[in-house]
PDB file of C-alpha atoms in Angstrom:
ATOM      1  CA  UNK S 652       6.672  -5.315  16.005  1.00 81.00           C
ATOM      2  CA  UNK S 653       9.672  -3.971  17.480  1.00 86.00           C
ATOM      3  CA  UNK S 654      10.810  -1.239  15.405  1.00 88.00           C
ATOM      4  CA  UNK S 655       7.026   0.047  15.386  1.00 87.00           C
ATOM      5  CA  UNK S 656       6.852  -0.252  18.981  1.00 87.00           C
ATOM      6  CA  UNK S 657      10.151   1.485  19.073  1.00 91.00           C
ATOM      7  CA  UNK S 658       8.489   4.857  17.564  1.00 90.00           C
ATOM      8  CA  UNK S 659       5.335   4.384  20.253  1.00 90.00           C
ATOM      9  CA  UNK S 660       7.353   4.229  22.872  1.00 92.00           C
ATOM     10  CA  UNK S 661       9.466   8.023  21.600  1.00 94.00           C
ATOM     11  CA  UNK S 662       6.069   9.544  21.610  1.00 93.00           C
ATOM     12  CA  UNK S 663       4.857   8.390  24.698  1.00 93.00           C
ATOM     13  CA  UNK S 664       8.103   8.938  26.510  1.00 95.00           C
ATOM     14  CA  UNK S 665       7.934  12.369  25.418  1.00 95.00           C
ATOM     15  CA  UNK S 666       4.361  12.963  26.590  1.00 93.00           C
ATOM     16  CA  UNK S 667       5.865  11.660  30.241  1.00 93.00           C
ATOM     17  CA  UNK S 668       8.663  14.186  29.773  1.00 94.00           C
ATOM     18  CA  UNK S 669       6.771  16.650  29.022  1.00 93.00           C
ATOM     19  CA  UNK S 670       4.606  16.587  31.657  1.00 90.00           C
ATOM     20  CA  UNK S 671       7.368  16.468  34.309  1.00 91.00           C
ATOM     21  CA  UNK S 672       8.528  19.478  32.692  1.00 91.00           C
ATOM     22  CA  UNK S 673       5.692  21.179  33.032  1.00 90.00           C
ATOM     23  CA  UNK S 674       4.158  20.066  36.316  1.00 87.00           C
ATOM     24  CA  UNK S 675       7.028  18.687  37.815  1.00 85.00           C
ATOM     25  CA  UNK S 676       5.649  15.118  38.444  1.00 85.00           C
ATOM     26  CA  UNK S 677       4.428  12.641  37.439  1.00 84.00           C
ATOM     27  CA  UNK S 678       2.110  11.016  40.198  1.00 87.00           C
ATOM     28  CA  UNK S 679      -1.898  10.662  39.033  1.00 85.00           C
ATOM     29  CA  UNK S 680      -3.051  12.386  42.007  1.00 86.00           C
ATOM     30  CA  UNK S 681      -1.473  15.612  41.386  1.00 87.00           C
ATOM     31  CA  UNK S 682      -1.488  15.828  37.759  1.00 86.00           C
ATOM     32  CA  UNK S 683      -5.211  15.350  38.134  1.00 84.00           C
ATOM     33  CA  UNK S 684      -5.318  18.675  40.447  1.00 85.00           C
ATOM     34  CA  UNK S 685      -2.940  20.435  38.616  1.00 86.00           C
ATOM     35  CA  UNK S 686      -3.487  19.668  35.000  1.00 84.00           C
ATOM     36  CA  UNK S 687      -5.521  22.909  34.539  1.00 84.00           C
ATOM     37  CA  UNK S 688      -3.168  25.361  34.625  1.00 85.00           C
ATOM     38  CA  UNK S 689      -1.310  23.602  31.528  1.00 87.00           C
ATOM     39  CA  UNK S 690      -1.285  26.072  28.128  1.00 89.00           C
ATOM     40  CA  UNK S 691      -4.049  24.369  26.429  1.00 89.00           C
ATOM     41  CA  UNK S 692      -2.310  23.865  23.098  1.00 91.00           C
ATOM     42  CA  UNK S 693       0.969  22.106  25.283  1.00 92.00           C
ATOM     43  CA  UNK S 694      -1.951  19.903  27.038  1.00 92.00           C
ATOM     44  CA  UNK S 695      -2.934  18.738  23.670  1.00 93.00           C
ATOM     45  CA  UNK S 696       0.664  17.563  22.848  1.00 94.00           C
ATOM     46  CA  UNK S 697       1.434  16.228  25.955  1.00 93.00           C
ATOM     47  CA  UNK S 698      -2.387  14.351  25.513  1.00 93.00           C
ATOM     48  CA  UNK S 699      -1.356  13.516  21.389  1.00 94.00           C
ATOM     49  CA  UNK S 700       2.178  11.988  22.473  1.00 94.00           C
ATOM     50  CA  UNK S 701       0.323  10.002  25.220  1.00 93.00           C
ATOM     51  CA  UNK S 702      -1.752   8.616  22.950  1.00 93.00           C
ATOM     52  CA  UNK S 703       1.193   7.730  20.341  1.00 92.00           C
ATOM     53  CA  UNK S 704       2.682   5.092  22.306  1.00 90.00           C
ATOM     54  CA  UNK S 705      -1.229   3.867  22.674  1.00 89.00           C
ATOM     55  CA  UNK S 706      -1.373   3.621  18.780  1.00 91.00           C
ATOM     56  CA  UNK S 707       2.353   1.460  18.754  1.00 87.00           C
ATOM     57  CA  UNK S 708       0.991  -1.010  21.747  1.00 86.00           C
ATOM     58  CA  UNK S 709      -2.416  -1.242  20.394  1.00 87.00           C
ATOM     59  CA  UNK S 710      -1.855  -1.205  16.754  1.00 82.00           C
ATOM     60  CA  UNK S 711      -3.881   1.561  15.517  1.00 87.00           C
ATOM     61  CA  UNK S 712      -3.247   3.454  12.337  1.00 87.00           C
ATOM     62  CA  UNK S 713      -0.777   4.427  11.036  1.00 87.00           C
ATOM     63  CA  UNK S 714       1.808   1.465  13.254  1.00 84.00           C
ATOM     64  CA  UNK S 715      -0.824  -1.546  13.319  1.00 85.00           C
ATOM     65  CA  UNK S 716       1.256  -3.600  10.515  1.00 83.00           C
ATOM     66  CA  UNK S 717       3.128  -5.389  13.185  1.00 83.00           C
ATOM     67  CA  UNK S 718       0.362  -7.189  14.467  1.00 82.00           C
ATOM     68  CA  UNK S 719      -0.570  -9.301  11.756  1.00 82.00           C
ATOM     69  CA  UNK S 720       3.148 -10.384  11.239  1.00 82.00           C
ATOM     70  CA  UNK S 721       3.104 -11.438  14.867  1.00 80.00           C
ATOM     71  CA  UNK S 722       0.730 -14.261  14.018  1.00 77.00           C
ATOM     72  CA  UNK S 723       3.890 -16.224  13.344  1.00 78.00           C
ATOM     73  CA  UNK S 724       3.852 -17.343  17.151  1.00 79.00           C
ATOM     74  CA  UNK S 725       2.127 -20.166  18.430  1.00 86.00           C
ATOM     75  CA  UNK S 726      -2.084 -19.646  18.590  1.00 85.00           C
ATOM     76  CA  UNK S 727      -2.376 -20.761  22.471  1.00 85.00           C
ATOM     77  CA  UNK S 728       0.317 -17.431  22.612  1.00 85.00           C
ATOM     78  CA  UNK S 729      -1.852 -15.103  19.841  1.00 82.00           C
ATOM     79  CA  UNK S 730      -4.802 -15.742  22.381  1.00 86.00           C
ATOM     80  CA  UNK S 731      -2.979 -14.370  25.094  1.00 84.00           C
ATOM     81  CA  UNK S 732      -1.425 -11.337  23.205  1.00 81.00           C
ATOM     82  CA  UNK S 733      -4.777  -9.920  22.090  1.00 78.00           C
ATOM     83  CA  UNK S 734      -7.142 -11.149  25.067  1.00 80.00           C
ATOM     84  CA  UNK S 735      -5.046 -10.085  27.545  1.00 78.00           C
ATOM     85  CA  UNK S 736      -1.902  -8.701  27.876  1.00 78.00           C
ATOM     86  CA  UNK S 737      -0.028  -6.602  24.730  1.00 79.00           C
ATOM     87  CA  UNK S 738      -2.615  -5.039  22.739  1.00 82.00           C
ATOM     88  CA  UNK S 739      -5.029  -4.673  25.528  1.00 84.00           C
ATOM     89  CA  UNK S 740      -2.083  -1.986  27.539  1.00 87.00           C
ATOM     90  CA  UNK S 741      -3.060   0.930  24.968  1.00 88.00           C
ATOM     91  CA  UNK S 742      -6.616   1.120  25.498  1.00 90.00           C
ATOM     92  CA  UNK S 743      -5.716   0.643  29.204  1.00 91.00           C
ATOM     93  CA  UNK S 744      -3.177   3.548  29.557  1.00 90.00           C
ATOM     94  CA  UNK S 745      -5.426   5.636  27.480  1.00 91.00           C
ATOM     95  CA  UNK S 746      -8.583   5.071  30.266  1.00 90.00           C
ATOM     96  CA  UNK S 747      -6.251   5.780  33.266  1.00 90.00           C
ATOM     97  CA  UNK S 748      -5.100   9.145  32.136  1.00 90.00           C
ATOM     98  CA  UNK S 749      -8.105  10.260  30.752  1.00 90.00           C
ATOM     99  CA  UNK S 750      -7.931  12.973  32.613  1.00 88.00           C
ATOM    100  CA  UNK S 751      -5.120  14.666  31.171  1.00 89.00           C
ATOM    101  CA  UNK S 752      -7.118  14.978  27.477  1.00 91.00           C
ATOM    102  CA  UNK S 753      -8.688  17.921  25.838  1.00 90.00           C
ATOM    103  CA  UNK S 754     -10.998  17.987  23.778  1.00 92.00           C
ATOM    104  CA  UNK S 755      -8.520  18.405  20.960  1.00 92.00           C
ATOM    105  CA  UNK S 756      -6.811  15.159  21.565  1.00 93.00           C
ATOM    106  CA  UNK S 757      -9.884  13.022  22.509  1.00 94.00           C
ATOM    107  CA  UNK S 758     -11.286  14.314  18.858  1.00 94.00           C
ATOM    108  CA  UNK S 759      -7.843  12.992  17.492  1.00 95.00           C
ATOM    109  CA  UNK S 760      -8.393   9.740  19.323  1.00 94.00           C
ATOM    110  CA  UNK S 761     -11.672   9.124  18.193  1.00 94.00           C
ATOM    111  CA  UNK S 762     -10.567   9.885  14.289  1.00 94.00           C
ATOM    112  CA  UNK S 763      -7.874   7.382  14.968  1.00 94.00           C
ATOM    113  CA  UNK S 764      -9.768   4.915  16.477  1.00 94.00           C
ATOM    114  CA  UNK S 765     -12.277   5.324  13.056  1.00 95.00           C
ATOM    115  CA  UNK S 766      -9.839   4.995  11.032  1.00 95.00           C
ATOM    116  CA  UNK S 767      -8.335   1.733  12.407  1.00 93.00           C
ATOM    117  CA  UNK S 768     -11.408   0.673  12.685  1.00 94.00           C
ATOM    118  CA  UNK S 769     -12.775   0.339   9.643  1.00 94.00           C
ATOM    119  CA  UNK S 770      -9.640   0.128   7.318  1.00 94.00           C
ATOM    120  CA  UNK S 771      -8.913  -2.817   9.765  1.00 93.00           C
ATOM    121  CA  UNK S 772     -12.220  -4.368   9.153  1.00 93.00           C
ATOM    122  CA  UNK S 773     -11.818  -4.026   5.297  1.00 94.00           C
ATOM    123  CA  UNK S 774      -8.292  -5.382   5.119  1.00 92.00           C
ATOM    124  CA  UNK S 775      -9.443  -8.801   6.901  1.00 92.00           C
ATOM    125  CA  UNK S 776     -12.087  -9.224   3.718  1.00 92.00           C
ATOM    126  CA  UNK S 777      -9.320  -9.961   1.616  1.00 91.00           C
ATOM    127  CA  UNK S 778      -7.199 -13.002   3.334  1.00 90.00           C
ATOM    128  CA  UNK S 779      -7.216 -16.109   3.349  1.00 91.00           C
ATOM    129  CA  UNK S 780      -4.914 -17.275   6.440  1.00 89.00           C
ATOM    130  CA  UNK S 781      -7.295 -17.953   9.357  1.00 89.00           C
ATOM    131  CA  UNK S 782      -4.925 -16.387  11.901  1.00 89.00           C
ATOM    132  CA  UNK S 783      -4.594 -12.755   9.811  1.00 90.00           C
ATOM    133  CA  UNK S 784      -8.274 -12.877   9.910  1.00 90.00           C
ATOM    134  CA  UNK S 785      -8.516 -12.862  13.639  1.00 89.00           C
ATOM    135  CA  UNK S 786      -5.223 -10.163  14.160  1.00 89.00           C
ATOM    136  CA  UNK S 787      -6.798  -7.723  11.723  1.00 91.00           C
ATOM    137  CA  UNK S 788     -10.505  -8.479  13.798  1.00 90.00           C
ATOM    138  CA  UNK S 789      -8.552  -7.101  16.869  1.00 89.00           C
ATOM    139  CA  UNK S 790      -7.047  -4.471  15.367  1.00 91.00           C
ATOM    140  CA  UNK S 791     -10.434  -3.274  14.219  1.00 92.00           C
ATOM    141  CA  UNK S 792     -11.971  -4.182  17.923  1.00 92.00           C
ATOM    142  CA  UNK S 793      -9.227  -1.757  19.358  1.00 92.00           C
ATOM    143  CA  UNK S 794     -10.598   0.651  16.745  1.00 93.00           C
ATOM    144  CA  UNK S 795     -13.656   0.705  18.676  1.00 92.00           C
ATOM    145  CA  UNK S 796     -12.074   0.929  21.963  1.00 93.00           C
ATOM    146  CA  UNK S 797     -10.083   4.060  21.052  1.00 93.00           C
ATOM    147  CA  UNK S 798     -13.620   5.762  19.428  1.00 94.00           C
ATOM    148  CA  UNK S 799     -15.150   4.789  23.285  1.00 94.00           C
ATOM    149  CA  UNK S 800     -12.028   6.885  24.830  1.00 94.00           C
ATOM    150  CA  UNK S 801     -12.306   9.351  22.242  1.00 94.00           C
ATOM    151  CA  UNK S 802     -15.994  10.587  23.057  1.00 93.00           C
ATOM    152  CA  UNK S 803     -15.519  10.327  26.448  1.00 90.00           C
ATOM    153  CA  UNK S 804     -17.172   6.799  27.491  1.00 91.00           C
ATOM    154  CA  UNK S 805     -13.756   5.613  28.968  1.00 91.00           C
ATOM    155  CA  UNK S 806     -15.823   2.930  30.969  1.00 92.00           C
ATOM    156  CA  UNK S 807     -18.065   1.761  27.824  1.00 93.00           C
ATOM    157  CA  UNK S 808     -14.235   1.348  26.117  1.00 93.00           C
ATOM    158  CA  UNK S 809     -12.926  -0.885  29.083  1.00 93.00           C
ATOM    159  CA  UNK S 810     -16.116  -3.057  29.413  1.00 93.00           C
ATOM    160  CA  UNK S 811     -15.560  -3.705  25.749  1.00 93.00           C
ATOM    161  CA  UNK S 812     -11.761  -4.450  26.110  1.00 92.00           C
ATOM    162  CA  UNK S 813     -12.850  -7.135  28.673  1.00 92.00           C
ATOM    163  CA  UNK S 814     -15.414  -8.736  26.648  1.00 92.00           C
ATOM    164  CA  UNK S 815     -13.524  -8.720  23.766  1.00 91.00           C
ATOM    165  CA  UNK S 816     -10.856 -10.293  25.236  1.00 91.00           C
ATOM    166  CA  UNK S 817     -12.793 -13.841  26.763  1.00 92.00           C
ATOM    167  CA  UNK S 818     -14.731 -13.900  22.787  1.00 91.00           C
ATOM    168  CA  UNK S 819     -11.175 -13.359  21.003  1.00 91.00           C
ATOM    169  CA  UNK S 820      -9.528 -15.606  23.483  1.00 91.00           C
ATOM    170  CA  UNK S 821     -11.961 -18.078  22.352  1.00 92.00           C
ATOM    171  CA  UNK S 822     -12.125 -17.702  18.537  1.00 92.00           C
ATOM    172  CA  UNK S 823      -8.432 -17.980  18.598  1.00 91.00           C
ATOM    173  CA  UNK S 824      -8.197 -21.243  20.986  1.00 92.00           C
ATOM    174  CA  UNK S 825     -10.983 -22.381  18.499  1.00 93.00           C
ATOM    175  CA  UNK S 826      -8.508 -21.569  15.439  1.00 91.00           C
ATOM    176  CA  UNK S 827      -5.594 -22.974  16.829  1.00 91.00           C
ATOM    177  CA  UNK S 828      -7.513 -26.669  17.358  1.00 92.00           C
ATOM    178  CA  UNK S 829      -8.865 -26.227  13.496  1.00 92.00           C
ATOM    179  CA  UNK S 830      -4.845 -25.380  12.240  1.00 92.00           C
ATOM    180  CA  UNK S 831      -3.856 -28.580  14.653  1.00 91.00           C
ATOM    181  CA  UNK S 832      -6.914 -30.880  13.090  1.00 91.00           C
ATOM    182  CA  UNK S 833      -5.196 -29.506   9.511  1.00 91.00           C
ATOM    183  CA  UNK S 834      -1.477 -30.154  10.319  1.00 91.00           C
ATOM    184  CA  UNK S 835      -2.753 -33.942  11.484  1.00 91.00           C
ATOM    185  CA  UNK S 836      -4.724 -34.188   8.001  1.00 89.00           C
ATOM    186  CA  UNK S 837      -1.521 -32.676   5.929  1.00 89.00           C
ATOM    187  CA  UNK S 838       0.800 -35.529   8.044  1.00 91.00           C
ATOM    188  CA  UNK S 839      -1.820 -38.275   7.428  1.00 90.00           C
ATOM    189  CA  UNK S 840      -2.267 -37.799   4.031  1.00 88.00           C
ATOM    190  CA  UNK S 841       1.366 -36.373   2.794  1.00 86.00           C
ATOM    191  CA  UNK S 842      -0.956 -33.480   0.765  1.00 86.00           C
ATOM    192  CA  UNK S 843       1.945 -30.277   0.402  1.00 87.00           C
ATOM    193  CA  UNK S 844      -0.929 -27.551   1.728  1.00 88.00           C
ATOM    194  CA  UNK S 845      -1.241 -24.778   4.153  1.00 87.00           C
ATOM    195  CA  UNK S 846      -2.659 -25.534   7.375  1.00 87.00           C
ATOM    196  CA  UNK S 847      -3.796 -21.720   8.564  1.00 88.00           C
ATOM    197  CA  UNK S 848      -5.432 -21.245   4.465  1.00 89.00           C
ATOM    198  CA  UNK S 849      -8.948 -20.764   4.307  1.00 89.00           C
ATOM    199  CA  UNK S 850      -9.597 -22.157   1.043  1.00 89.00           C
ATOM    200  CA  UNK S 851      -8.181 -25.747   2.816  1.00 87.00           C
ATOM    201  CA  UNK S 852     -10.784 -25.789   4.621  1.00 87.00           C
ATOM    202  CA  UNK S 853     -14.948 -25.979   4.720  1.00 84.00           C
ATOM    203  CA  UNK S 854     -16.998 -28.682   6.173  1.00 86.00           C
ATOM    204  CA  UNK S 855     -14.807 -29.167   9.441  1.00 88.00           C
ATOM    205  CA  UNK S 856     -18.399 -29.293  11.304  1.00 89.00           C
ATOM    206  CA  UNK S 857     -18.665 -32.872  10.812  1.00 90.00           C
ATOM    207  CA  UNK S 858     -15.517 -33.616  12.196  1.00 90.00           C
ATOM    208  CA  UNK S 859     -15.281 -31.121  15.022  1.00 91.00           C
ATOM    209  CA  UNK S 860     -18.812 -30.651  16.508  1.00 93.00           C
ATOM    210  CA  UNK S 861     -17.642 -28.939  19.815  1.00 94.00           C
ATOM    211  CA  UNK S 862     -15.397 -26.553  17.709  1.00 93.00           C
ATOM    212  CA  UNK S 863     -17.817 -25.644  15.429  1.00 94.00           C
ATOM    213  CA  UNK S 864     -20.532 -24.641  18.479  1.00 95.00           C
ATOM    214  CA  UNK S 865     -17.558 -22.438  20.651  1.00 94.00           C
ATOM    215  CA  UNK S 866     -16.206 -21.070  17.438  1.00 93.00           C
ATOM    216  CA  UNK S 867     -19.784 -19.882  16.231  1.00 94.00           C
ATOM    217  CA  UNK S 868     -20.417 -18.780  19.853  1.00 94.00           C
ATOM    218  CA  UNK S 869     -17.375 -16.267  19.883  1.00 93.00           C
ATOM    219  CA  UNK S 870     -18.249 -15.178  16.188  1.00 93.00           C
ATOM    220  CA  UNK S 871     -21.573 -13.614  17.315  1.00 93.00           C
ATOM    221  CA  UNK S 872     -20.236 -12.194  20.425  1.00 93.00           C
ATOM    222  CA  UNK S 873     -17.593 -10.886  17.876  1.00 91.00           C
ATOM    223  CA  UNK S 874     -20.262  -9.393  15.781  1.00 90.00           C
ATOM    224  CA  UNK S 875     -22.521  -7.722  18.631  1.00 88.00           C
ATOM    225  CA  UNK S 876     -25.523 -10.104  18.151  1.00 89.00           C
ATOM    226  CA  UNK S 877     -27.854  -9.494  20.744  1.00 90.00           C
ATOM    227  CA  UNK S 878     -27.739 -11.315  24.041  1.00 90.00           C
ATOM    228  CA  UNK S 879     -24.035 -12.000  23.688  1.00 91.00           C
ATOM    229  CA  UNK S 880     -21.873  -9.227  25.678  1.00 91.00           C
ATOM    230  CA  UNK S 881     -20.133  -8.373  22.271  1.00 89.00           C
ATOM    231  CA  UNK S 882     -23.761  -6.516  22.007  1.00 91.00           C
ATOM    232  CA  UNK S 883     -23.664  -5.378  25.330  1.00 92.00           C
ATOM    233  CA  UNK S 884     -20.474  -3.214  24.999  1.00 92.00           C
ATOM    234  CA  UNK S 885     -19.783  -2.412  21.177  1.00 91.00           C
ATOM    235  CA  UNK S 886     -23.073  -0.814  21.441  1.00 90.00           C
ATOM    236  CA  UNK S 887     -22.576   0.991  24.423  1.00 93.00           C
ATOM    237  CA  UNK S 888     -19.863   2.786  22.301  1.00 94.00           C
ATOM    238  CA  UNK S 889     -22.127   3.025  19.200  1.00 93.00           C
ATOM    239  CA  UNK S 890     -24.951   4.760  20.947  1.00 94.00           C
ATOM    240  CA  UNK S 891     -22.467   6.760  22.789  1.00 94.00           C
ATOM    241  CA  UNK S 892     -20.927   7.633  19.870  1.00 94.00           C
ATOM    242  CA  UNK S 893     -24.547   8.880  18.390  1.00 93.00           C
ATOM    243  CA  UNK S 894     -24.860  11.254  21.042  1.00 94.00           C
ATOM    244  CA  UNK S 895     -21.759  12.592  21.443  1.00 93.00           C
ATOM    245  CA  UNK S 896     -22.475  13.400  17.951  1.00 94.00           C
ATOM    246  CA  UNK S 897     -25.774  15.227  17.625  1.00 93.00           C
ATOM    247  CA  UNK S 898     -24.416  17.104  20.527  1.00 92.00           C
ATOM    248  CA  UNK S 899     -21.367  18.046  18.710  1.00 89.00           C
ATOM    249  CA  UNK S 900     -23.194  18.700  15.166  1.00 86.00           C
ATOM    250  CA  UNK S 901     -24.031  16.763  11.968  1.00 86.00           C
ATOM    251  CA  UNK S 902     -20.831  16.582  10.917  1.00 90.00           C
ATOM    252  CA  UNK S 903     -19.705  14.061  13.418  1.00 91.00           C
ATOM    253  CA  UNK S 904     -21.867  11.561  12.727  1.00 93.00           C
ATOM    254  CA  UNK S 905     -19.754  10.042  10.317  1.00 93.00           C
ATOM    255  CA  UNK S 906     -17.992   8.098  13.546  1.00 94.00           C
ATOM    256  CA  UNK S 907     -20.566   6.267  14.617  1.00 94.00           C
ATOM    257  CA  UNK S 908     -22.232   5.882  10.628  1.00 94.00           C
ATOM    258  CA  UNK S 909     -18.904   4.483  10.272  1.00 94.00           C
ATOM    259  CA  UNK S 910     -18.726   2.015  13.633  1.00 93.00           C
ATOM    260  CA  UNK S 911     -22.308   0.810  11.852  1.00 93.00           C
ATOM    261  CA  UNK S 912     -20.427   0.184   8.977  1.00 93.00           C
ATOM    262  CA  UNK S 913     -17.782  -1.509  10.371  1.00 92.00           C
ATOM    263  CA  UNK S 914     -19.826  -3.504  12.617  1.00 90.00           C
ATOM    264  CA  UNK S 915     -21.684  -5.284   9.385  1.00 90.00           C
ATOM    265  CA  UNK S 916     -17.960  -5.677   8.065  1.00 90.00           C
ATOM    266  CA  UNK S 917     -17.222  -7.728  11.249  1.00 87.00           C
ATOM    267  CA  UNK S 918     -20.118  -9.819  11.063  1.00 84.00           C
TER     268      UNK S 918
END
C-alpha cells in the first residue's frame, strides 16, 4: 500500500507543480479563470498527473494490488477505509478539479476507470476469502466512479461514491460478524480452518437471521437492483455513459457495453 501510494503521490505532486509553474498558483478560484490559456497538450499532463495520484489512493489500474493486501486489518477498520475515508479521496479530488481536464485526460480517465472496472470485477470470481471478495468489489465500484468523472457526470460519480459507501459499509460490518461467528465455531470445536474462506462456510442463515437479511440488503444495493440507491446511481453513470457515447461515435460504446458487463459480474 505504501510503496504504490508512494508512486501516486510523484504523479500527483507533479501535476501540483506543474500547475504553479505554469499559472503561478494554486488556489481553485483562479486556476478555474485562468486555466484556458494553458498549451493544451501541457493541460493534459498537468490533468494525467492529477489523475495518477487518483489511481494510487483509489486503486485503479495499473496500482490497485495494494488494496486487497490491506484486508489484513481488522473488518470494523476495512469498512471505514472503503466507505469513507482512503479510497473514497481519489474519486473526490478527481470531482473538485474537474475543471482543470480536457477532453484528452477525461477520455484517459474513463479508459482507466473501464479497465479497473471490469478486470476488478473478474478477479473477485476467482477467491475464496470473504474479505478479498469485498476489496476487489470496491475496486471495481471505484471503476465506475472514475468512468462517471471521465464522461463528464462528476455529480452522477459522487452520488455513487456516497451510496456505495453506506451499502459497502454494510456488507463489510455484515462480513466481519460472519468471520467472528467462524473464529467462535473454530475455538469451540478445535477444527484447524480458515475463518475469512468461503468454502467454510454455507448455511449461516439459520444461525444468523439478522445477518443474513442486512447482508442480502447491501448485496442488491451492491448490484443496482432496482429500488435500492445502488440502482439509483450506478445507472446514472451507465445511461450517462450511453450518451456520452452515441454522441461521441460507435466506437465508444464499448464503456458503457462494458459497465453492463461488469454490472452482471457484480451481481
Amino acid at each position: 500500500a505504501f510503496v504504490l501510494n508512494r508512486i501516486g503521490d510523484a504523479a500527483f505532486l507533479t501535476g501540483i507543480l506543474m500547475l504553479f509553474y505554469y499559472i503561478g498558483s494554486t488556489d481553485f478560484e483562479v486556476l478555474s479563470i485562468t486555466v484556458d490559456s494553458i498549451d493544451d497538450g501541457v493541460l493534459t499532463a498537468i490533468g494525467l498527473c492529477l489523475f495518477g495520484g487518483c489511481v494510487g489512493k483509489s486503486a485503479q489500474f495499473p496500482l490497485s494490488g495494494w488494496l486487497p493486501d490491506a484486508m489484513e486489518g481488522p473488518t470494523s477498520v476495512s469498512s471505514l477505509i472503503h466507505a469513507a475515508t482512503m479510497v473514497a479521496a481519489g474519486v473526490f479530488l478527481l470531482a473538485t478539479v474537474f475543471p482543470l481536464f480536457n477532453e484528452s485526460a477525461l477520455l484517459f480517465i474513463a479508459i482507466i476507470g473501464t479497465i479497473t472496472a471490469a478486470s476488478a470485477a473478474y478477479f473477485a470470481l476467482g477467491q475464496y476469502d470473504i474479505k478479498r471478495i469485498l476489496a476487489f468489489s470496491t475496486i471495481s465500484q471505484l471503476g465506475f466512479m472514475m468512468v462517471g468523472i471521465g464522461i463528464g457526470t462528476w455529480d452522477a460519480a459522487l452520488f455513487h461514491l456516497v451510496t456505495h459507501a453506506f451499502f459497502k459499509c454494510l456488507l463489510f460490518l455484515s462480513e466481519g460478524a460472519i468471520i467472528h461467528e467462524m473464529a467462535h465455531l473454530k475455538a469451540h470445536s478445535q477444527l484447524d480452518f480458515d475463518p475469512q474462506d468461503l468454502r467454510n462456510m454455507g448455511g449461516l442463515k439459520k444461525y444468523m437471521p439478522k445477518t443474513f437479511i442486512l447482508m442480502s440488503v447491501a448485496s442488491l444495493a451492491l448490484a443496482g437492483f432496482p429500488f435500492t440507491s445502488g440502482y439509483l446511481s450506478k445507472d446514472s453513470i451507465v445511461i450517462s455513459a450511453f450518451e456520452w457515447a452515441l454522441s461521441k461515435g460507435d466506437f465508444y460504446l464499448i464503456i458503457p457495453i462494458s459497465l453492463i458487463t461488469v454490472s452482471i459480474l457484480t451481481a
